[in-house]
Coordinates of C-alpha atoms in Angstrom, one line a residue:
X1 CA 0.3 0.1 0.3
X2 CA 1.2 3.3 -1.2
X3 CA 1.1 6.3 1.6
X4 CA 0.4 9.3 0.0
X5 CA 2.4 11.7 1.6
X6 CA 0.5 16.0 2.3
X7 CA 2.8 18.9 1.2
X8 CA 2.4 22.0 2.3
X9 CA 1.3 23.2 -1.1
X10 CA 1.6 27.1 0.6
X11 CA 4.7 29.2 0.4
X12 CA 6.8 29.0 3.8
X13 CA 7.8 32.4 5.4
X14 CA 11.2 31.7 4.6
X15 CA 10.4 30.9 1.5
X16 CA 8.7 34.4 1.9
X17 CA 11.1 36.0 3.2
X18 CA 13.8 34.9 0.4
X19 CA 12.3 36.5 -1.9
X20 CA 12.0 39.4 0.2
X21 CA 15.5 40.6 0.7
X22 CA 16.3 39.5 -3.4
X23 CA 19.6 37.9 -1.8
X24 CA 21.6 34.7 -2.0
X25 CA 21.3 33.0 1.6
X26 CA 23.5 30.9 2.4
X27 CA 23.8 27.9 5.3
X28 CA 27.2 26.3 6.2
X29 CA 26.5 23.6 7.8
X30 CA 23.4 21.1 7.1
X31 CA 23.9 17.8 8.9
X32 CA 22.5 14.6 6.5
X33 CA 21.9 11.2 8.2
X34 CA 24.3 8.9 6.7
X35 CA 22.0 5.8 4.7
X36 CA 24.1 2.0 6.9
X37 CA 23.8 0.4 4.3
X38 CA 24.8 1.7 1.2
X39 CA 27.5 3.4 3.7
X40 CA 28.8 -0.4 4.7
X41 CA 29.0 -0.8 0.8
X42 CA 31.7 1.2 0.5
X43 CA 33.3 0.8 3.1
X44 CA 33.3 -3.1 2.2
X45 CA 34.8 -1.3 -0.4
X46 CA 37.6 -0.2 1.0
X47 CA 38.5 -1.6 3.7
X48 CA 36.8 -5.3 3.2
X49 CA 34.2 -6.7 4.3
X50 CA 35.5 -8.0 7.9
X51 CA 36.5 -4.3 8.5
X52 CA 33.0 -3.2 7.7
X53 CA 31.5 -5.5 9.8
X54 CA 33.7 -4.9 13.1
X55 CA 32.5 -1.4 12.0
X56 CA 28.8 -2.0 12.4
X57 CA 29.1 -4.2 15.8
X58 CA 31.9 -2.2 17.8
X59 CA 32.2 1.5 16.5
X60 CA 34.9 1.7 16.9
X61 CA 36.9 4.6 18.2
X62 CA 33.3 6.8 19.9
X63 CA 35.0 6.2 22.9
X64 CA 32.4 8.7 24.3
X65 CA 29.7 5.8 23.7
X66 CA 31.3 4.0 26.0
X67 CA 28.3 4.4 28.5
X68 CA 25.6 3.4 27.0
X69 CA 27.9 -0.2 27.5
X70 CA 28.5 0.8 31.1
X71 CA 27.1 -0.5 34.6
X72 CA 26.1 2.4 37.1
X73 CA 29.0 1.5 39.0
X74 CA 31.7 2.0 36.0
X75 CA 31.0 5.3 35.0
X76 CA 31.4 6.2 38.1
X77 CA 34.5 4.8 39.1
X78 CA 35.6 5.9 35.5
X79 CA 34.0 9.2 35.5
X80 CA 32.7 8.2 31.7
X81 CA 30.9 11.4 30.6
X82 CA 27.0 10.7 29.3
X83 CA 26.9 11.2 25.5
X84 CA 24.4 12.4 22.8
X85 CA 20.7 10.5 22.4
X86 CA 18.3 10.8 20.6
X87 CA 19.3 13.5 18.1
X88 CA 16.9 13.3 15.9
X89 CA 13.7 15.3 15.8
X90 CA 11.3 12.1 14.8
X91 CA 7.5 12.8 15.4
X92 CA 7.8 14.7 11.7
X93 CA 8.5 12.3 9.2
X94 CA 9.2 14.2 6.3
X95 CA 11.6 16.0 8.2
X96 CA 13.8 12.6 9.5
X97 CA 13.6 11.7 5.4
X98 CA 14.8 14.5 4.8
X99 CA 17.7 13.9 6.6
X100 CA 19.0 11.3 4.8
X101 CA 17.6 11.4 1.0
X102 CA 19.5 13.8 -1.0
X103 CA 16.9 14.4 -3.0
X104 CA 14.1 15.7 -0.6
X105 CA 17.1 17.7 1.4
X106 CA 17.2 19.8 -1.8
X107 CA 14.0 19.5 -3.0
X108 CA 12.7 21.3 1.0
X109 CA 16.2 23.3 0.8
X110 CA 14.0 26.1 -0.7
X111 CA 11.1 26.1 1.9
X112 CA 14.1 26.7 4.2
X113 CA 14.5 29.2 1.7
X114 CA 18.6 28.9 1.0
X115 CA 19.7 28.8 -1.7
X116 CA 22.2 27.1 -0.9
X117 CA 23.6 24.9 2.3
X118 CA 27.3 23.7 3.0
X119 CA 26.7 20.2 3.9
X120 CA 27.7 17.9 7.5
X121 CA 27.2 14.1 7.1
X122 CA 27.2 12.9 10.8
X123 CA 29.2 10.6 9.7
X124 CA 31.7 12.4 8.5
X125 CA 32.4 14.9 11.8
X126 CA 33.0 11.9 13.3
X127 CA 34.9 9.5 11.4
X128 CA 39.2 12.0 12.2
X129 CA 38.0 11.3 15.9
X130 CA 38.6 7.4 15.4
X131 CA 41.2 6.5 17.1
X132 CA 41.4 2.8 15.4
X133 CA 44.5 3.7 13.0
X134 CA 43.6 0.0 11.0
X135 CA 39.8 2.1 10.9
X136 CA 40.1 5.5 10.4
X137 CA 41.8 6.3 7.0
X138 CA 39.0 3.8 5.4
X139 CA 36.0 5.0 7.2
X140 CA 37.0 8.8 6.2
X141 CA 37.9 7.6 2.5
X142 CA 34.6 5.3 2.2
X143 CA 32.7 8.5 4.0
X144 CA 34.0 10.6 1.0
X145 CA 33.3 8.4 -1.7
X146 CA 29.0 7.9 -0.6
X147 CA 29.8 11.7 0.2
X148 CA 30.8 12.1 -3.3
X149 CA 28.4 10.0 -4.8
X150 CA 25.2 10.5 -3.3
X151 CA 25.6 14.0 -4.0
X152 CA 26.7 14.5 -7.2
X153 CA 23.3 14.9 -8.8
X154 CA 22.1 18.1 -6.4
X155 CA 25.3 20.4 -6.5
X156 CA 23.9 23.1 -8.1
X157 CA 21.8 23.5 -4.4
X158 CA 23.8 20.9 -1.8
X159 CA 27.8 20.0 -1.3
X160 CA 28.9 17.9 0.9
X161 CA 32.3 17.9 3.1
X162 CA 35.2 15.9 3.0
X163 CA 36.6 14.8 6.0
X164 CA 40.1 14.9 6.3
X165 CA 42.0 13.0 9.3
X166 CA 44.7 14.9 10.5
X167 CA 46.0 12.1 12.7
X168 CA 49.5 13.2 11.0
X169 CA 50.1 15.9 8.4
X170 CA 50.2 13.3 6.2
X171 CA 47.6 11.6 6.3
X172 CA 45.9 14.8 6.0
X173 CA 47.5 15.4 3.5
X174 CA 46.9 12.6 1.3
X175 CA 42.9 12.3 1.6
X176 CA 42.8 16.1 0.8
X177 CA 44.7 15.2 -2.5
X178 CA 42.5 13.1 -3.2
X179 CA 38.7 13.6 -1.8
X180 CA 39.5 16.7 -4.4
X181 CA 41.7 15.8 -7.4
X182 CA 39.6 12.8 -8.0
X183 CA 36.7 13.5 -6.1
X184 CA 36.0 16.9 -7.2
X185 CA 34.7 17.9 -3.3
X186 CA 35.4 21.2 -2.8
X187 CA 34.5 21.7 1.3
X188 CA 36.5 20.2 3.9
X189 CA 36.6 19.7 7.1
X190 CA 39.2 18.8 10.0
X191 CA 39.0 18.2 13.8
X192 CA 39.9 21.3 15.4
X193 CA 41.7 19.0 17.4
X194 CA 44.1 15.2 17.8
X195 CA 44.4 13.7 21.7
X196 CA 47.4 12.1 22.2
X197 CA 48.8 10.1 25.3
X198 CA 50.7 12.3 27.9
X199 CA 54.7 10.6 26.8
X200 CA 55.5 10.7 30.4
X201 CA 52.3 7.9 30.7
X202 CA 52.5 5.8 27.9
X203 CA 54.2 3.0 29.5
X204 CA 51.1 2.8 31.4
X205 CA 48.5 0.5 31.3
X206 CA 45.4 1.6 28.3
X207 CA 42.6 2.9 31.0
X208 CA 45.6 5.1 32.4
X209 CA 46.3 6.1 28.8
X210 CA 43.2 7.0 27.6
X211 CA 42.4 10.1 30.0
X212 CA 46.5 10.6 30.4
X213 CA 46.1 12.6 27.8
X214 CA 46.8 16.2 26.0
X215 CA 45.0 18.3 23.4
X216 CA 47.1 19.2 19.5
X217 CA 45.5 21.5 18.3
X218 CA 48.2 21.7 15.2
X219 CA 49.8 25.0 15.9
X220 CA 51.1 25.3 19.0
X221 CA 53.5 22.9 21.2
X222 CA 51.9 20.8 18.1
X223 CA 53.8 16.8 17.7
X224 CA 54.6 17.7 14.2
X225 CA 55.0 20.6 12.2
X226 CA 51.1 21.1 10.2
X227 CA 52.2 23.7 8.2
X228 CA 52.9 21.4 4.6
X229 CA 48.8 20.9 5.7
X230 CA 48.0 24.3 5.6
X231 CA 50.9 24.9 3.0
X232 CA 48.6 22.0 0.4
X233 CA 44.8 24.0 1.2
X234 CA 46.3 27.2 -0.3
X235 CA 48.1 25.5 -3.0
X236 CA 43.8 23.2 -3.5
X237 CA 42.2 25.9 -3.1
X238 CA 39.9 24.1 -0.1
X239 CA 38.4 26.4 3.1
X240 CA 39.9 24.4 6.6
X241 CA 36.7 24.0 9.3
X242 CA 36.2 22.5 12.1
X243 CA 33.1 21.9 13.7
X244 CA 35.1 20.1 16.9
X245 CA 33.3 18.1 20.1
X246 CA 34.7 19.5 23.5
X247 CA 32.3 17.3 25.2
X248 CA 33.5 15.3 28.1
X249 CA 36.4 18.1 28.8
X250 CA 37.1 19.1 31.8
X251 CA 33.7 20.5 33.3
X252 CA 31.8 18.7 30.6
X253 CA 31.9 15.6 32.2
X254 CA 28.4 14.4 33.7
X255 CA 27.7 11.2 34.4
X256 CA 23.9 11.6 34.2
X257 CA 23.7 14.7 32.4
X258 CA 24.6 15.0 28.6
X259 CA 22.9 18.9 29.1
X260 CA 25.8 20.0 31.8
X261 CA 28.0 17.9 29.4
X262 CA 27.0 19.8 25.6
X263 CA 26.1 23.5 27.1
X264 CA 29.1 25.2 25.6
X265 CA 31.5 22.5 24.3
X266 CA 31.0 23.5 20.5
X267 CA 32.6 26.8 21.3
X268 CA 35.5 25.3 23.8
X269 CA 36.3 23.3 21.0
X270 CA 36.3 26.0 18.3
X271 CA 38.2 28.3 20.7
X272 CA 41.2 26.5 22.1
X273 CA 41.8 25.3 18.1
X274 CA 40.8 29.5 17.2
X275 CA 44.1 30.4 19.9
X276 CA 46.0 28.0 18.5
X277 CA 46.0 29.1 15.0
X278 CA 46.9 32.5 16.2
X279 CA 49.7 32.4 19.3
X280 CA 51.5 29.2 16.8
X281 CA 51.1 32.3 13.6
X282 CA 49.5 30.3 11.2
X283 CA 47.5 32.9 10.0
X284 CA 50.4 34.8 10.0
X285 CA 52.3 33.0 7.9
X286 CA 49.7 32.1 5.3
X287 CA 48.2 35.3 5.2
X288 CA 44.9 33.9 2.4
X289 CA 44.1 31.3 4.5
X290 CA 40.5 31.2 6.6
X291 CA 39.2 29.0 8.8
X292 CA 35.7 28.2 9.9
X293 CA 34.5 26.9 13.2
X294 CA 30.9 25.2 13.3
X295 CA 28.3 25.0 15.6
X296 CA 29.8 27.6 18.9
X297 CA 28.2 30.7 18.1
X298 CA 30.4 33.4 18.0
X299 CA 29.6 35.4 20.7
X300 CA 33.3 33.7 21.8
X301 CA 34.2 34.9 18.3
X302 CA 33.8 38.7 19.9
X303 CA 35.0 38.0 22.9
X304 CA 38.3 36.2 22.5
X305 CA 38.9 38.8 19.7
X306 CA 38.4 41.7 22.7
X307 CA 40.4 39.6 25.0
X308 CA 43.5 39.2 22.7
X309 CA 43.8 42.7 21.8
X310 CA 43.6 43.4 25.2
X311 CA 46.6 40.8 26.1
X312 CA 48.2 42.8 23.5
X313 CA 47.6 46.3 25.1
X314 CA 47.7 45.3 28.8
X315 CA 51.1 42.3 28.3
X316 CA 53.1 43.7 25.1
X317 CA 57.0 43.3 25.0
X318 CA 57.5 47.2 26.0
X319 CA 54.2 46.8 28.7
X320 CA 55.2 43.5 30.4
X321 CA 57.9 46.1 31.3
X322 CA 57.4 47.2 33.6
X323 CA 56.4 44.3 35.7
X324 CA 60.2 43.0 35.1
X325 CA 60.9 41.7 39.7
X326 CA 64.1 44.0 38.6
X327 CA 62.5 47.4 38.8
X328 CA 61.6 46.6 42.6
X329 CA 63.3 49.7 44.1
X330 CA 64.5 47.7 47.8
X331 CA 65.4 50.6 50.3
X332 CA 62.3 52.5 49.3
X333 CA 59.7 49.5 49.8
X334 CA 61.5 49.1 53.0
X335 CA 60.4 52.5 54.0
X336 CA 56.9 51.7 52.8
X337 CA 57.5 48.7 55.3
X338 CA 58.7 49.6 57.7
X339 CA 56.3 53.1 57.8
X340 CA 53.5 51.3 57.3
X341 CA 53.4 47.7 58.2
X342 CA 52.1 45.7 61.9
X343 CA 54.0 44.0 63.7
X344 CA 54.0 41.0 61.6
X345 CA 56.0 42.7 58.9
X346 CA 58.4 44.0 61.4
X347 CA 62.2 42.8 61.1
X348 CA 61.0 40.2 58.5
X349 CA 61.7 42.6 55.2
X350 CA 64.3 40.7 53.9
X351 CA 62.8 37.4 54.0
X352 CA 60.2 38.6 51.3
X353 CA 59.9 37.6 47.7
X354 CA 61.1 40.5 44.9
X355 CA 57.2 40.4 44.1
X356 CA 56.3 40.1 47.4
X357 CA 55.7 36.4 47.4
X358 CA 57.5 33.4 48.2
X359 CA 60.2 32.8 46.0
X360 CA 63.6 34.4 47.2
X361 CA 64.2 34.3 42.6
X362 CA 62.2 35.4 40.1
X363 CA 61.9 33.8 37.5
X364 CA 63.0 34.8 33.8
X365 CA 62.7 33.2 30.5
X366 CA 65.6 31.7 29.3
X367 CA 66.3 34.4 27.0
X368 CA 64.5 37.7 25.8
X369 CA 63.1 35.8 23.2
X370 CA 60.0 34.1 25.3
X371 CA 59.0 37.5 26.8
X372 CA 57.0 38.4 23.3
X373 CA 54.2 35.7 23.1
X374 CA 52.5 37.4 20.3
X375 CA 56.0 37.2 18.1
X376 CA 54.8 34.0 16.2
X377 CA 51.3 35.7 15.6
X378 CA 53.8 38.7 13.8
X379 CA 52.2 41.2 15.8
X380 CA 54.0 44.4 16.6
X381 CA 50.7 46.5 17.0
X382 CA 47.0 45.9 17.8
X383 CA 45.9 46.0 14.4
X384 CA 47.9 43.4 13.8
X385 CA 45.5 41.7 15.9
X386 CA 42.3 42.8 13.6
X387 CA 44.6 41.2 10.9
X388 CA 45.2 38.0 11.5
X389 CA 42.2 37.6 12.9
X390 CA 39.4 39.1 12.2
X391 CA 40.1 38.5 8.6
X392 CA 41.1 35.2 8.8
X393 CA 38.3 33.1 10.9
X394 CA 34.7 33.0 10.2
X395 CA 32.2 31.8 13.2
X396 CA 29.2 29.3 12.2
X397 CA 26.0 30.1 14.2
X398 CA 22.5 29.1 14.8
X399 CA 19.5 31.6 13.3
X400 CA 17.6 31.5 16.1
X401 CA 21.7 32.4 18.3
X402 CA 20.0 35.6 20.1
X403 CA 23.9 36.0 20.9
X404 CA 25.0 37.0 16.7
X405 CA 24.2 40.7 18.5
X406 CA 27.5 40.3 19.9
X407 CA 30.0 39.5 16.5
X408 CA 27.3 42.5 14.9
X409 CA 27.7 44.7 17.9
X410 CA 30.4 47.2 16.3
X411 CA 30.1 49.7 19.0
X412 CA 31.6 47.2 21.3
X413 CA 33.7 45.5 19.7
X414 CA 37.7 47.5 18.5
X415 CA 38.0 49.6 16.0
X416 CA 34.1 49.0 15.3
X417 CA 34.0 45.9 12.8
X418 CA 31.8 43.3 12.6
X419 CA 33.1 40.3 13.8
X420 CA 32.3 37.5 10.7
X421 CA 29.5 35.1 12.3
X422 CA 27.3 33.9 9.7
X423 CA 24.3 31.0 9.0
X424 CA 25.0 27.4 10.1
X425 CA 21.6 26.6 11.0
X426 CA 22.4 22.7 12.8
X427 CA 19.6 21.7 10.5
X428 CA 19.2 17.9 10.9
X429 CA 20.1 18.1 14.8
X430 CA 17.3 17.7 18.0
X431 CA 17.7 22.1 17.9
X432 CA 16.0 21.8 14.2
X433 CA 13.1 20.5 13.9
X434 CA 11.3 21.8 11.2
X435 CA 14.2 23.0 8.8
X436 CA 11.5 26.1 7.0
X437 CA 12.1 27.6 10.1
X438 CA 15.5 28.6 9.6
X439 CA 15.3 31.5 7.8
X440 CA 12.5 33.0 9.7
X441 CA 14.3 32.9 12.6
X442 CA 16.6 34.3 11.2
X443 CA 15.1 37.2 10.2
X444 CA 13.3 37.8 13.3
X445 CA 16.2 39.3 14.7
X446 CA 16.1 42.2 12.3
X447 CA 12.7 42.8 13.6
X448 CA 13.5 42.2 16.9
X449 CA 16.2 45.0 16.8
X450 CA 19.4 42.7 16.8
X451 CA 20.7 42.9 13.2
X452 CA 20.2 46.0 11.1
X453 CA 19.5 44.7 7.8
X454 CA 22.8 45.6 6.6
X455 CA 24.1 43.1 9.7
X456 CA 20.9 40.8 8.4
X457 CA 23.4 40.5 4.9
X458 CA 26.5 39.8 6.3
X459 CA 24.9 36.9 8.3
X460 CA 23.1 35.7 5.7
X461 CA 25.0 35.9 2.5
X462 CA 28.2 38.0 2.5
X463 CA 30.3 37.2 4.9
X464 CA 29.4 33.3 3.5
X465 CA 30.3 34.5 -0.2
X466 CA 33.3 35.8 1.4
X467 CA 34.2 32.9 2.2
X468 CA 34.1 30.5 -0.1
X469 CA 36.0 32.5 -2.5
X470 CA 38.6 33.8 -1.0
X471 CA 40.5 30.4 -2.2
X472 CA 39.2 29.5 -4.7
X473 CA 37.1 32.1 -6.7
X474 CA 34.7 29.6 -8.6
X475 CA 33.5 28.2 -5.1
X476 CA 29.7 28.7 -6.2
X477 CA 30.3 28.6 -10.9
X478 CA 27.6 25.7 -11.7
X479 CA 24.9 26.6 -8.7
X480 CA 22.5 28.8 -8.9
X481 CA 23.9 31.3 -7.5
X482 CA 27.0 31.2 -9.4
X483 CA 25.8 35.1 -11.3
X484 CA 25.5 36.7 -6.9
X485 CA 28.3 35.4 -6.2
X486 CA 29.9 37.2 -9.7
X487 CA 28.5 39.7 -8.6
X488 CA 30.2 39.3 -5.6
X489 CA 33.5 39.4 -6.4
X490 CA 33.3 41.8 -9.1
X491 CA 32.2 44.0 -6.6
X492 CA 34.8 43.4 -4.6
X493 CA 38.2 42.5 -6.7
X494 CA 40.7 45.7 -5.6
X495 CA 41.8 46.8 -8.7

């Protein structure tokens, strides 16, 4: 028996708003769900049937799901963070099917008021974090093959990310070249970090090694030199984006409450990666390379931008000399202690340290160059922070996240700038039960005075156009918004 599905005949409010606005709307973060039987076929082709069976039965590398197999006693013993559950809206069958069926998603995208979408398939976002060395690469390769094939007929409005593992730069370069040169994928996702065992704990059992880890953000104090990978991104004209998760980190490690673990975790992981790129000098050494951080919002980006400038202005190498312990006039300080100190201070002046602490000697960097922690970033003035940060980083923000106001609060942001927030709806997950509400949600921020008309245009259109054409001017060639992209480039190309 065939069930007749009722489809809306009237244009959605989002579609009506899109017509009213008159410029293309680009959603940079639409989630889709792999059809497991078909994906396993691809995985079997890449890694063999045995590996595909192992992946299906045990989901290697997805350590965060260990919680479901543990007893409550084990969860207490190992402090296993409660992971996500019930992640997709299921009450509306049409919306549920939309995230798995490319043809249906392509058809419904305009109901959401969206002209073009960058897709982040659920498995693809997890694949680079697989720790099993024999499993990680095949899963990433199979995911890239699968998504390239199923979305190719709909490339006028949909483009999936290529998922790139990055445990070593060589690993990343190999998959990046295949995804771009062989599969024709033009958007990529990298992990925001890799967890590595602290070397001093490698001799201990696996249970200890699992906890004794450090976060390698690929740019600052990394185990490898990732500059060859960043150079390959520039060569192949792809923008690195990340959808990193911070669940399970320190304060996000409740064994019973997923909401506690979820709140803020994308932002914390993205901030760690962003700071590493900045202080590690990646945006200094690669002036044309830009990065995007998805699903963490943009308020943290505005805060971090301001905070870095504040740290420069209060702790740059010149200002830092004001704190040099050698500056202390001990005779003058002694007189003040004699004059104003009580009995507990008397006759004990020689016991205090150089900074009024407990250290008799002051600690100094081994060489003067270590005083300047902004050196790798190439900062000599506050304006350099704007150039190394603001011009390189973009922040995916959901359509109903009113905190985007911080990104567009030009009176508060240094130099009167907008922080580069753009629409990343997260549709397909539990927080977006109706894909057709995305544009209307964003537009409501204009109606409520949270954003201006110009802010909204930057959010929905200008910033994503700017990001994805920054290296590849042909990114939107052959798509439904090709003409709009050409007009944008013509208007924003310097003579």
